[in-house]
XYZ file of C-alpha atoms in Angstrom:
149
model
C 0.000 0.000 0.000
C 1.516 3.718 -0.796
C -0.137 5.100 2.164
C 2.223 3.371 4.247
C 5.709 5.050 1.746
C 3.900 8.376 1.858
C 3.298 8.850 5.389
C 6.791 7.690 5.965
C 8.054 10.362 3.761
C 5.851 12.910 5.170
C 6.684 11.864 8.846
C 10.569 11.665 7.563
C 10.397 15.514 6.098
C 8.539 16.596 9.053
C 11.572 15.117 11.354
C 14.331 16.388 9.791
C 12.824 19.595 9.306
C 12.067 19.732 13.166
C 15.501 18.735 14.155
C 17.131 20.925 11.670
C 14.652 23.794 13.046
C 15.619 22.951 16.888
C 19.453 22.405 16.509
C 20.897 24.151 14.284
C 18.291 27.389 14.280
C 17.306 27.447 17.738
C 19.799 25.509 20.227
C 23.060 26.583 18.271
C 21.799 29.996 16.930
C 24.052 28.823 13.348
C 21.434 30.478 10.810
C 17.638 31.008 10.290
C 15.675 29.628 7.560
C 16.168 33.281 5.589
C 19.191 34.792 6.467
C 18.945 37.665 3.645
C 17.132 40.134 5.747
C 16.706 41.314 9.513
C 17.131 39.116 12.650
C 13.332 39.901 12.747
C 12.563 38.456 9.505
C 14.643 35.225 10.061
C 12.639 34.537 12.781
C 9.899 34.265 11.500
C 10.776 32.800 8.768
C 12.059 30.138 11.333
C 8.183 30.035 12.465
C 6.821 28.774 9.111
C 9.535 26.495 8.864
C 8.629 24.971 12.259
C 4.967 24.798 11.306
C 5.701 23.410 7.940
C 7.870 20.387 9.580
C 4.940 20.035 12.191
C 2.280 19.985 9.887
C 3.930 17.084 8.306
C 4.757 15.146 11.056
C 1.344 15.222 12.215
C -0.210 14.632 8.555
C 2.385 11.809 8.359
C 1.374 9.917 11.945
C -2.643 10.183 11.025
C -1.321 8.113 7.588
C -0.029 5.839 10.210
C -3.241 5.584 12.065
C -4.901 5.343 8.773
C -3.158 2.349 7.525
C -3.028 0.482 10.941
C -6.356 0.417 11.744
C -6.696 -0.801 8.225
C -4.293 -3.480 8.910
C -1.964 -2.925 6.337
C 1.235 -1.558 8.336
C 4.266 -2.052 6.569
C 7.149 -0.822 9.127
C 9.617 -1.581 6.681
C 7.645 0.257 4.238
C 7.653 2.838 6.478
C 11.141 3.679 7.645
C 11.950 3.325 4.244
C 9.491 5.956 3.633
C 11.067 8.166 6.940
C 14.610 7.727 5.320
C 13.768 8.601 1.901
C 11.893 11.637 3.547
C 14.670 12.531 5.544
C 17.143 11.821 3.283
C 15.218 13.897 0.255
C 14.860 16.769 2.062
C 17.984 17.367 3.540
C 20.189 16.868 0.413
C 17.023 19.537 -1.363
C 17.971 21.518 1.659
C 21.907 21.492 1.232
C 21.728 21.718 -2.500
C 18.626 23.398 -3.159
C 18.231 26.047 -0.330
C 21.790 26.870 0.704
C 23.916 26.525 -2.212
C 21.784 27.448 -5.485
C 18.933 30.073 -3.633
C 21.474 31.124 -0.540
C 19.069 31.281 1.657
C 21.357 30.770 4.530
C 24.295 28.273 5.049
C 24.872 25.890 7.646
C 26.926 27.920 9.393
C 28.760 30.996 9.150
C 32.401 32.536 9.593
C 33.769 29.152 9.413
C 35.339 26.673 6.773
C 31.856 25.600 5.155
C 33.378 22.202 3.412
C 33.523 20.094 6.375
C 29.848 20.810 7.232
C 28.811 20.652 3.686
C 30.395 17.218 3.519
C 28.942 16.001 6.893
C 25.231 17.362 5.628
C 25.488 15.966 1.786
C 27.191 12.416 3.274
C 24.727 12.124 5.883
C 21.857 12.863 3.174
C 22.892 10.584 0.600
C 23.733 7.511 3.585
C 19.888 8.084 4.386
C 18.676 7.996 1.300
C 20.717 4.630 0.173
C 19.488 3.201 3.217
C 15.642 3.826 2.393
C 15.749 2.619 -1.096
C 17.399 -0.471 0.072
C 14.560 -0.724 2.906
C 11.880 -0.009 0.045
C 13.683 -2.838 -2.234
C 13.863 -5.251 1.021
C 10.120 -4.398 1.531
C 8.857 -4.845 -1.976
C 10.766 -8.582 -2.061
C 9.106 -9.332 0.646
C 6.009 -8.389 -0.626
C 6.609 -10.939 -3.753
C 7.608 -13.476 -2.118
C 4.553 -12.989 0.044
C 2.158 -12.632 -2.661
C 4.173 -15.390 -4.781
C 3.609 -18.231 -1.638
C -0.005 -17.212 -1.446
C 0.365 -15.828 2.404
């Protein structure tokens, strides 16, 4: 069932975004989501970010309620769905919003590479790791279908 990739991938944006939002905005003060204007505008900026990641990890866990009382959970459907998420949106984040539109960099006054390596690595591990989830998943889904189970 899809239901059970897309609310991982909503659930997996939703986390990222949050934990991106709470460490590296809020906890270590590094950047806001728009760093092109006033202090005043980054945060809040920094607000719709939050509520976009929220809004997603909610939307994502009533999926999960959705498809369990159903009773077609996939879990390993599902991570694969929170990596891929993850994964997705923090390599569109590194790429997308920091390098190509500049909206603010993961940190500043500092050699950038290292964290740019750490953030692009860590992106790319996730992703890998989801599509081989998704690929374990779907096998077993074959095999299940194939034995008549």
């Amino acid at each position: 069932m899809k239901k059970n990739l897309w609310s991982g991938i909503c659930f997996g944006i939703g986390l990222v975004a949050f934990i991106d939002e709470t460490v590296f905005h809020q906890i270590l003060h590094w950047h806001h989501f728009y760093d092109q204007a006033t202090t005043a505008i980054g945060l809040i900026s920094d607000g719709f970010f939050h509520a976009f990641s929220w809004f997603l990890t909610v939307g994502g866990l009533f999926m999960v309620a959705d498809v369990r009382r159903r009773k077609v959970w996939q879990p390993k459907k599902w991570a694969a769905g929170v990596l891929f998420g993850a994964g997705g949106f923090q390599l569109y984040d590194g790429i997308i919003q920091h390098k190509l539109l500049r909206l603010h960099q993961i940190r500043y006054h500092v050699n950038i590479v290292p964290y740019d390596m750490v953030w692009h690595i860590t992106s790319v591990l996730m992703l890998v790791i989801g599509i081989h989830l998704l690929l374990l998943s779907a096998k077993k889904a074959k095999s299940v279908s194939k034995n008549g189970q």
